[in-house]
CSV table of C-alpha atoms in Angstrom, one decimal:
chain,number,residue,atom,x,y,z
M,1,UNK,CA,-24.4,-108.2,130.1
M,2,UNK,CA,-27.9,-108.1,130.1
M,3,UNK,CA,-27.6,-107.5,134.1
M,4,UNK,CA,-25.3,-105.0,133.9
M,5,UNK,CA,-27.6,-102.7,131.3
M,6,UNK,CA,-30.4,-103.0,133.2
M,7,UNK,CA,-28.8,-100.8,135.5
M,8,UNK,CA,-29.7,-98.0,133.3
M,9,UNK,CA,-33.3,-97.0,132.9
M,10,UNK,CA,-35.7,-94.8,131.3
M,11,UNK,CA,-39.4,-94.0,131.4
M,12,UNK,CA,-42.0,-95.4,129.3
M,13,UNK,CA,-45.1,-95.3,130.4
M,14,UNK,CA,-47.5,-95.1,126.9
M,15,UNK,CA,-47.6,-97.1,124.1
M,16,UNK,CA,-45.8,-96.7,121.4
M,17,UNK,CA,-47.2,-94.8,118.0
M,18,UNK,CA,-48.9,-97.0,116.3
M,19,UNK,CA,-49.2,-100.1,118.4
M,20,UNK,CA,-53.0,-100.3,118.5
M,21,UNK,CA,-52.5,-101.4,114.5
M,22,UNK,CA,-50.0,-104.1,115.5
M,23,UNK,CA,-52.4,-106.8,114.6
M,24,UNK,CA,-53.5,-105.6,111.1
M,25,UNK,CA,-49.6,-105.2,110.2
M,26,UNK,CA,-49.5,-109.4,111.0
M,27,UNK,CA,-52.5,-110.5,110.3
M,28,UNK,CA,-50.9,-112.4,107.1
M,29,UNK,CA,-48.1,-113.0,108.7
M,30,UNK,CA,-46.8,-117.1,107.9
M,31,UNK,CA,-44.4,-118.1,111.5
M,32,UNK,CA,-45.0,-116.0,114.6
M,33,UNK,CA,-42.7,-116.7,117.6
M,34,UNK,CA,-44.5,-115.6,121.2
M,35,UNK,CA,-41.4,-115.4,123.3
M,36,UNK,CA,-41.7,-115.6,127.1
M,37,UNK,CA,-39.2,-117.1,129.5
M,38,UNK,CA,-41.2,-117.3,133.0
M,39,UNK,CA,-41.3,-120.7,135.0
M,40,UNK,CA,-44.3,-122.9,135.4
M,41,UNK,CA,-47.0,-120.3,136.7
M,42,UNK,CA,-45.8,-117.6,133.8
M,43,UNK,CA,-45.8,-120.2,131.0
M,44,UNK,CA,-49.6,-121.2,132.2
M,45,UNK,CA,-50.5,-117.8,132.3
M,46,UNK,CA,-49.5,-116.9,129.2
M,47,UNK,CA,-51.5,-119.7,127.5
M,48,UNK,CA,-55.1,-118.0,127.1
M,49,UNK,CA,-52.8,-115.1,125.1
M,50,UNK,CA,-51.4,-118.0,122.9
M,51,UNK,CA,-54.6,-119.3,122.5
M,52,UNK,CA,-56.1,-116.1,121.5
M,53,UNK,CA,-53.3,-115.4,119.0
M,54,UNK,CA,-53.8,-118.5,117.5
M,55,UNK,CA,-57.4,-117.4,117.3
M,56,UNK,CA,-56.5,-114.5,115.6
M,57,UNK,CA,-54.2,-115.6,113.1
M,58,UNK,CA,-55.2,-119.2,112.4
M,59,UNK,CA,-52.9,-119.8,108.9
M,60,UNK,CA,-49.8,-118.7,111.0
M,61,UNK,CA,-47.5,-121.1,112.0
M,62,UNK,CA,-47.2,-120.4,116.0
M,63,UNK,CA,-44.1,-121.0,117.8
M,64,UNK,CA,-43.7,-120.4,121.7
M,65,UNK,CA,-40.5,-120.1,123.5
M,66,UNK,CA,-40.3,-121.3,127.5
M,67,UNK,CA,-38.4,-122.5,130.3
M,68,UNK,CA,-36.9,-125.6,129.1
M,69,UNK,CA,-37.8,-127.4,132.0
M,70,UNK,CA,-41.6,-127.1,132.2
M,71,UNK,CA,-42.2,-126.6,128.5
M,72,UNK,CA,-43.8,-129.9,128.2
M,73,UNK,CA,-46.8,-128.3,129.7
M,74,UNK,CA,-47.9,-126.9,126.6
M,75,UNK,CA,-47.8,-130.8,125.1
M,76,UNK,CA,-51.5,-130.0,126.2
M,77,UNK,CA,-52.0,-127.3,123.4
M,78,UNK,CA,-51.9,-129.2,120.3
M,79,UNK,CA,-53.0,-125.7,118.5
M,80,UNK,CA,-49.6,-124.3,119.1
M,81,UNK,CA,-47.4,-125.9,116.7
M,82,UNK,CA,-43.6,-125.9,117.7
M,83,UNK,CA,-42.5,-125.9,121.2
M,84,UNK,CA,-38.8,-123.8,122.3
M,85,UNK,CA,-37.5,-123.9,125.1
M,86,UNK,CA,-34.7,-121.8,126.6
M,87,UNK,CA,-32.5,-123.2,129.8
M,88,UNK,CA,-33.8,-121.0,132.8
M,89,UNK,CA,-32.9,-123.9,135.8
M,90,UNK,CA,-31.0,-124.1,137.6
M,91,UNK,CA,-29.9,-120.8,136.7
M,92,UNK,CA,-30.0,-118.9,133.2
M,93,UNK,CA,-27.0,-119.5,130.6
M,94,UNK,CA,-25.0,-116.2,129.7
M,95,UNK,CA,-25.8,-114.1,126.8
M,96,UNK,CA,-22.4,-115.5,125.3
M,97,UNK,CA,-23.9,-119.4,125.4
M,98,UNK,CA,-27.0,-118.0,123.5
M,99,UNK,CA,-25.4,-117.3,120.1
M,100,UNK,CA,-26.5,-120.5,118.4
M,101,UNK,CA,-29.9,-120.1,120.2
M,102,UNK,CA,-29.7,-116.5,118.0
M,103,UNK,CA,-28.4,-118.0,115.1
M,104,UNK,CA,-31.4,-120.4,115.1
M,105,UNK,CA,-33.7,-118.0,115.9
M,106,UNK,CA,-32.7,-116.1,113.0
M,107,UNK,CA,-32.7,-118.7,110.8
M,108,UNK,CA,-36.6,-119.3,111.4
M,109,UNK,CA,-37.5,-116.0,109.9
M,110,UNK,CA,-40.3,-115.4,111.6
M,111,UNK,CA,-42.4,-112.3,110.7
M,112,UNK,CA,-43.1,-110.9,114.2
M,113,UNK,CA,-42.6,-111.7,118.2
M,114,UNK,CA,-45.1,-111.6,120.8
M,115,UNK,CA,-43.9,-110.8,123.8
M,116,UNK,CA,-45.8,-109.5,126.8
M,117,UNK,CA,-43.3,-110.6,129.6
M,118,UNK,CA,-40.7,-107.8,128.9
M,119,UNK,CA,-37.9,-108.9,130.8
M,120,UNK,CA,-34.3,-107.3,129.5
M,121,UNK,CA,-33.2,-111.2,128.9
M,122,UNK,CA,-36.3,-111.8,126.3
M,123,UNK,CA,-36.4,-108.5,125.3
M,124,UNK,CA,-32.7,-108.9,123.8
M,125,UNK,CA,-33.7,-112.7,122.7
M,126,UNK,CA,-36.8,-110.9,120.9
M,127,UNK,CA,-34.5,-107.9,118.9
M,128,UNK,CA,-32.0,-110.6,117.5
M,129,UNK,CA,-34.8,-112.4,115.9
M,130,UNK,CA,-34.5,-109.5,113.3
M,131,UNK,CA,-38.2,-110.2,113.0
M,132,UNK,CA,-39.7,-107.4,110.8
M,133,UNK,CA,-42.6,-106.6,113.7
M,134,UNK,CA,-41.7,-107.0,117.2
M,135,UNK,CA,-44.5,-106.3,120.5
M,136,UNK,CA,-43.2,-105.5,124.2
M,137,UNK,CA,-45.1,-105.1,126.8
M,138,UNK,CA,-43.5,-102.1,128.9
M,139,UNK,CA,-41.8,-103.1,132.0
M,140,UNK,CA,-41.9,-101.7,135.5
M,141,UNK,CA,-38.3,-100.8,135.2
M,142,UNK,CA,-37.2,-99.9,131.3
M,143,UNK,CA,-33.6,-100.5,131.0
M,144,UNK,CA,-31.7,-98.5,128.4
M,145,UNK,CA,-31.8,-100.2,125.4
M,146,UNK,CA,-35.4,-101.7,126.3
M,147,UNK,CA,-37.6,-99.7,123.6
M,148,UNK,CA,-34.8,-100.5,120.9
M,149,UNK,CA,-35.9,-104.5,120.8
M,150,UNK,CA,-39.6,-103.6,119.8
M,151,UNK,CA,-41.0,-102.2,116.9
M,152,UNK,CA,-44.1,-101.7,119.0
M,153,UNK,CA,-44.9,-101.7,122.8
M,154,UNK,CA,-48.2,-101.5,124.9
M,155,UNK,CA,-48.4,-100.7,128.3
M,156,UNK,CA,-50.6,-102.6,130.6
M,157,UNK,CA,-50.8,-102.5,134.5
M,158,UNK,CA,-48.8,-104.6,137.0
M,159,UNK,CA,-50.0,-105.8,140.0
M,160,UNK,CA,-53.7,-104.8,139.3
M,161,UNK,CA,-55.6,-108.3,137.9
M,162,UNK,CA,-54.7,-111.7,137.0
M,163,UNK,CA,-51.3,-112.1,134.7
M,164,UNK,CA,-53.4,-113.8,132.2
M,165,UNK,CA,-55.8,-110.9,132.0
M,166,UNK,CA,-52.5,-108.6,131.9
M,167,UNK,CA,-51.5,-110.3,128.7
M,168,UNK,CA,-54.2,-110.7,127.1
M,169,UNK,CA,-55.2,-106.6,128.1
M,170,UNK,CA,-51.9,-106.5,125.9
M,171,UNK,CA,-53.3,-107.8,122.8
M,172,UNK,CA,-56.2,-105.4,122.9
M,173,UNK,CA,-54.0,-102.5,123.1
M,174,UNK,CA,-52.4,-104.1,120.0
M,175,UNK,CA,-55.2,-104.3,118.0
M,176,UNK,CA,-56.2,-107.9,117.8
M,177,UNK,CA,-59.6,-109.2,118.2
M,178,UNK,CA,-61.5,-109.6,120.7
M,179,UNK,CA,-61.9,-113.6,122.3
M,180,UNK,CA,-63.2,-115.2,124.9
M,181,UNK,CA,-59.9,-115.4,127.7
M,182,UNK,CA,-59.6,-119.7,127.2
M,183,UNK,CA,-57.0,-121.9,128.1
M,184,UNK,CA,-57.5,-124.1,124.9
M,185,UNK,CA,-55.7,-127.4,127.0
M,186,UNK,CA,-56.6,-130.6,126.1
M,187,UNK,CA,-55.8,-133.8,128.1
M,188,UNK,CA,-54.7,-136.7,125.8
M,189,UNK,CA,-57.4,-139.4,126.5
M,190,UNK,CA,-54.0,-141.9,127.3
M,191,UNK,CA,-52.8,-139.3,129.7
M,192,UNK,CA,-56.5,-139.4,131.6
M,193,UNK,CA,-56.2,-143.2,131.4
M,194,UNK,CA,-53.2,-143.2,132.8
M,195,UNK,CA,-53.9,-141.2,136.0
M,196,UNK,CA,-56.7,-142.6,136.2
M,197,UNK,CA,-54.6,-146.3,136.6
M,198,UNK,CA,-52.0,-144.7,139.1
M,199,UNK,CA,-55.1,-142.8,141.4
M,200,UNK,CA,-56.7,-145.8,141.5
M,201,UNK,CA,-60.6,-143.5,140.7
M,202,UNK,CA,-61.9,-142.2,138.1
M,203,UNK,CA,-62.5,-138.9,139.5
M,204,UNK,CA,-64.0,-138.0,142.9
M,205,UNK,CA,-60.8,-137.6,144.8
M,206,UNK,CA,-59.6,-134.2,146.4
M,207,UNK,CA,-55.6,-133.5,145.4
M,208,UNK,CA,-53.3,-131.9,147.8
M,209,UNK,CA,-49.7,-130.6,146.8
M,210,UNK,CA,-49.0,-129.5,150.0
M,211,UNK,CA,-45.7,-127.8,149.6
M,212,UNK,CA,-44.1,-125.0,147.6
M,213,UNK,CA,-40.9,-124.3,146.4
M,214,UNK,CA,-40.1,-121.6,149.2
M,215,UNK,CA,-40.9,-122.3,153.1
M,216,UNK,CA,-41.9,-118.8,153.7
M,217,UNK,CA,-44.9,-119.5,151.1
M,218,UNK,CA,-45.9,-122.8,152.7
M,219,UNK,CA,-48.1,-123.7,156.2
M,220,UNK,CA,-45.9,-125.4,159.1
M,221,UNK,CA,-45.9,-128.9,159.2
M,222,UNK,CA,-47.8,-128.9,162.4
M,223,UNK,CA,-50.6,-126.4,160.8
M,224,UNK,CA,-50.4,-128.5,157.5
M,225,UNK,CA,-50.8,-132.2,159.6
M,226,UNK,CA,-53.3,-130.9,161.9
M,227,UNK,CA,-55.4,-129.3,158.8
M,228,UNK,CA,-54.8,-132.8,157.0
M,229,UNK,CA,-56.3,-134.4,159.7
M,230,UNK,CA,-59.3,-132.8,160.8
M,231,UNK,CA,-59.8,-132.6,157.5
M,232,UNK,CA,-59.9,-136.6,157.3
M,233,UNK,CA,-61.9,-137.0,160.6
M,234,UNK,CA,-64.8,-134.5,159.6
M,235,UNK,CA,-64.9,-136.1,156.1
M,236,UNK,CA,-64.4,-140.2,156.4
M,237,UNK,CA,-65.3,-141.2,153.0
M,238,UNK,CA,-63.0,-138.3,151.2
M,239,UNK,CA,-60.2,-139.6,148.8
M,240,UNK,CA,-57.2,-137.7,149.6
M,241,UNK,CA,-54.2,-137.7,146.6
M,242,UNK,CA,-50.8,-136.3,148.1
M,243,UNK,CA,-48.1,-135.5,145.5
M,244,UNK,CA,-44.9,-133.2,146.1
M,245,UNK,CA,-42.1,-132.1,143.3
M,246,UNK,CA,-39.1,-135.0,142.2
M,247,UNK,CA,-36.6,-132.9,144.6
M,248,UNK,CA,-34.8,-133.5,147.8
M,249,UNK,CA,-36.4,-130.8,149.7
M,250,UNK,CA,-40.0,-131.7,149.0
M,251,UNK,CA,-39.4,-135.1,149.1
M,252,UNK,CA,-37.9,-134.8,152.9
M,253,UNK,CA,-40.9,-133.0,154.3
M,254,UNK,CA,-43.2,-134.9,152.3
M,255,UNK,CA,-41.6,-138.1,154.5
M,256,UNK,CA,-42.1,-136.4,157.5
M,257,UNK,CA,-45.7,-135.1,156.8
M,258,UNK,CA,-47.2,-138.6,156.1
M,259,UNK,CA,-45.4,-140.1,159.3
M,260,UNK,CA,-47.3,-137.3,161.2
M,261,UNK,CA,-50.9,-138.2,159.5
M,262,UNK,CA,-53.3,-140.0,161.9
M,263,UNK,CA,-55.0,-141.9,159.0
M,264,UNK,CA,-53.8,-143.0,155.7
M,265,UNK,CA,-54.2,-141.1,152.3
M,266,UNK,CA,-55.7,-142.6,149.2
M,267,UNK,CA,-52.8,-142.3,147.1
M,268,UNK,CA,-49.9,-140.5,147.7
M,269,UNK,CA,-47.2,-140.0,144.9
M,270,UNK,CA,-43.3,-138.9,146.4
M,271,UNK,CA,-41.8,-137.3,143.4
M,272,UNK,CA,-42.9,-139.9,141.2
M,273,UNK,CA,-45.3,-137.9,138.4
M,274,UNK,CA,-44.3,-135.8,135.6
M,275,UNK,CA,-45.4,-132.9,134.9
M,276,UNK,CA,-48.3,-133.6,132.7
M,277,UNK,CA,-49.5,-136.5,135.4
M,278,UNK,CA,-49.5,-134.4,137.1
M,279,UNK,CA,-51.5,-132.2,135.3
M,280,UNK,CA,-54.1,-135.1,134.2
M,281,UNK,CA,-53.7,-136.0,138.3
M,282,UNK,CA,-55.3,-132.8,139.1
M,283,UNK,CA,-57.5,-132.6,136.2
M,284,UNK,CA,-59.4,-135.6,137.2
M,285,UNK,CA,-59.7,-134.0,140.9
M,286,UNK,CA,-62.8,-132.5,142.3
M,287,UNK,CA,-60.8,-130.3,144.4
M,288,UNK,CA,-57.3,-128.9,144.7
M,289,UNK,CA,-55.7,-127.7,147.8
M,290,UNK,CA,-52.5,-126.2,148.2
M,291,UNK,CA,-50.0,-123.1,148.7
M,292,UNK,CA,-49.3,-120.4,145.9
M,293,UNK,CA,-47.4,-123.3,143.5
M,294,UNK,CA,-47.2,-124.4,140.1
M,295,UNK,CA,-49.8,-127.3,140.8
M,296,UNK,CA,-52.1,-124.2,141.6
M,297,UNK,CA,-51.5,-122.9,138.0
M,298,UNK,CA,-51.6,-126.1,137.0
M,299,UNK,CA,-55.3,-126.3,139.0
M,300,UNK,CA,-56.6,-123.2,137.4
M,301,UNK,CA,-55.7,-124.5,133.8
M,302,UNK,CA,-57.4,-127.6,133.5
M,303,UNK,CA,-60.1,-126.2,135.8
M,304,UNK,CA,-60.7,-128.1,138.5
M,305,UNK,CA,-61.8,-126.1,141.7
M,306,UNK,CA,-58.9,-124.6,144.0
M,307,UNK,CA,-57.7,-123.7,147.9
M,308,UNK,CA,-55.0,-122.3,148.2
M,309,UNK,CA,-53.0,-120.7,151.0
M,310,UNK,CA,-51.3,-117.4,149.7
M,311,UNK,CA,-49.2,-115.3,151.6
M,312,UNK,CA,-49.9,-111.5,151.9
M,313,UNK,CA,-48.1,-109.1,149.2
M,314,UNK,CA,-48.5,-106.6,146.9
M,315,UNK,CA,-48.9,-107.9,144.0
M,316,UNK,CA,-51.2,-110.9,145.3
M,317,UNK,CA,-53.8,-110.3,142.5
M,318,UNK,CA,-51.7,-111.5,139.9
M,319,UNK,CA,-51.8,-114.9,140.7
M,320,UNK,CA,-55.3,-115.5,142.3
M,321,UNK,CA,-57.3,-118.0,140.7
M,322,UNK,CA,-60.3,-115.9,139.6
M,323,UNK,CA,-63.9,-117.1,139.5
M,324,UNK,CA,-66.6,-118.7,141.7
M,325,UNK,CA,-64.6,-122.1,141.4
M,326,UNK,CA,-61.4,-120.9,143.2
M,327,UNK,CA,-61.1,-119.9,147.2
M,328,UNK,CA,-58.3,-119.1,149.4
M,329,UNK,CA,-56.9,-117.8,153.0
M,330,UNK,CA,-53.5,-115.3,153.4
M,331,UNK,CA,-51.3,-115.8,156.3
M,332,UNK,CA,-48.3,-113.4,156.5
M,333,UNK,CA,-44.9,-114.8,155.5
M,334,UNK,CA,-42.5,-116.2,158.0
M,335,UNK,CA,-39.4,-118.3,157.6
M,336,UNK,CA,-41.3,-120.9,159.7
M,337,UNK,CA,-44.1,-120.4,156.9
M,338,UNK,CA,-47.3,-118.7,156.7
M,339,UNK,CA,-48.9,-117.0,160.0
M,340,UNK,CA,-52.0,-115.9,161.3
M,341,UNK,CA,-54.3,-118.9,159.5
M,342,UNK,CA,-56.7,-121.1,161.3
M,343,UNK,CA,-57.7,-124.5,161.2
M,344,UNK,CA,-61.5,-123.7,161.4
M,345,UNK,CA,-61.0,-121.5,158.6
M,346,UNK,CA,-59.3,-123.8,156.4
M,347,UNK,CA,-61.7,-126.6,157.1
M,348,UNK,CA,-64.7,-124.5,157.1
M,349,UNK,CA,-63.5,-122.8,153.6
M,350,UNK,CA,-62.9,-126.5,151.8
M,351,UNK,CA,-66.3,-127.9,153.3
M,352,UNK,CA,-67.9,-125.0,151.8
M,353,UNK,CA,-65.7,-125.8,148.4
M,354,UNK,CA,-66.9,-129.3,148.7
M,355,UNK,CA,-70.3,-128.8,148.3
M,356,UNK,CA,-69.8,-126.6,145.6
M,357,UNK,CA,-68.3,-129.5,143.5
């Protein structure tokens, strides 16, 4: 349903009357729901505005809706105080399956909804909450019915600076005060012991996730092993900590990677973390490397240095890690993976990274 109405749009391309007072209609408000159904690398981004909202309204009861199955990322933000999550993967349910989700949602009562994704799935998920206040943030495309789900909308640029800045642009248009732009994580001391068991350091080791979920966004394996290895040779006292996702795909190429490698890595982990090991994994890294991936996002939230190969598009910005902590190279996307990247580069680009850290 929600596919076939998006087929009709309008234009939008102010905010609405009024939405710069957004904040001062909430600011007593008791349970707030921020609503935002994005995967891994959305639900991260969207943290510093969570953070900022709890900020802002620090009596409120906060709830956050997400992906179901990457919710447990925001286990690392005890501030927010229920967790939702909403069944994206494999594929979204239809709008049909969501009427008890509705039926809870209105039974929460919540006295507004935050959201500044403004897809036409959450944007319907956000106007059957009946909440009494209800922020968008205005799509590229505005379906139909779009501007009926909000009470008020703000519209903030696409494609023009990091998605967390984006959304947090948002809440200034809406009236809430100002904050610094934090993440607000906090690692569990357990979860930083127990990484620190399965690495086998405490701290000092580079981590490498060296695949993606999408070939086209990845180096080929003969760029990645070669990289790997000089890498190795020209540093033979660094730690290297190799980790890939729990599915078939990665898992494969992950095999054939490490029977390519000409010395052995520190530690490498096939599948075998969750998702907050993961995180704590990376946390206790001096340096990540990797392609344009969750474990990036991941990277750029507990703030541990980055690399990153990104292929070259439009909206690259959005998802750069930003700041003097973070480097990167582009290739150009092919469906044998990213193009036009050198080893010296790469290697040249980490040493420097190195010594930074």
């Amino acid at each position: 349903m929600a596919r076939i109405l998006s087929f009709f749009t309008v234009s939008i391309i102010s905010d609405s009357p009024g939405a710069g007072y957004f904040y001062r209609k909430i600011k007593d408000a008791r349970k707030v729901l921020v609503l935002d159904l994005g995967f891994l690398g959305d639900t991260v981004q969207l943290i510093p505005a969570c953070y900022r909202i709890r900020q802002a309204l620090p009596e409120a009861e906060l709830h956050v809706m997400v992906a179901d199955h990457i919710k447990d990322v925001l286990k690392l933000t005890p501030w927010i105080d229920k967790i939702l999550g909403y069944p994206r993967f494999p594929k979204s349910e239809s709008l049909l399956k969501d009427l008890p989700r509705v039926r809870q949602l209105r039974a929460a009562r919540y006295d507004a909804v935050i959201n500044v994704n403004g897809s036409d799935r959450s944007s319907i998920l956000t106007a059957f909450t009946r909440a009494r206040h209800r922020l968008g943030r205005v799509p590229p495309k505005v379906s139909l019915f779009w501007k009926w789900c909000y009470t008020d909308w703000v519209s903030a640029p696409f494609g023009q600076m990091p998605v967390y800045r984006a959304r947090c642009q948002c809440l200034d248009k809406a009236g809430f005060p100002p904050f610094n732009e934090e993440f607000g994580v906090v690692v569990p001391d357990e979860l930083k012991e127990k990484a620190r068991q399965r690495v086998g350091l405490d701290g000092g080791y580079v981590h490498v996730s060296p695949f993606t979920t999408l070939d086209y966004k990845e180096l080929p394996l003969p760029l990645l092993t070669a990289f790997l290895n000089r890498l190795q040779a020209d540093n033979p006292g660094l730690k290297l900590v190799l980790s890939c996702a729990p599915n078939e795909r990665e898992r494969g190429k992950f095999r054939e990677l490490l029977a390519r490698l000409d010395f052995e890595p520190w530690r490498t982990f096939s599948g075998d973390l969750s998702l907050l090991e993961v995180a704590a994994v990376i946390a206790g890294a001096r340096l990540h490397l990797g392609g344009d991936s969750g474990a990036m996002n991941l990277a750029f939230m507990v703030g541990s240095p980055t690399f990153t190969w990104f292929r070259n598009y439009e909206n690259l910005v959005e998802w750069m890690p930003d700041g003097v902590n973070h480097s990167h190279v582009i290739g150009e996307a092919t469906d044998e993976g990213l193009q036009g990247i050198g080893i010296d580069e790469m290697v040249g680009t980490v040493q420097d990274a190195l010594a930074k850290v």
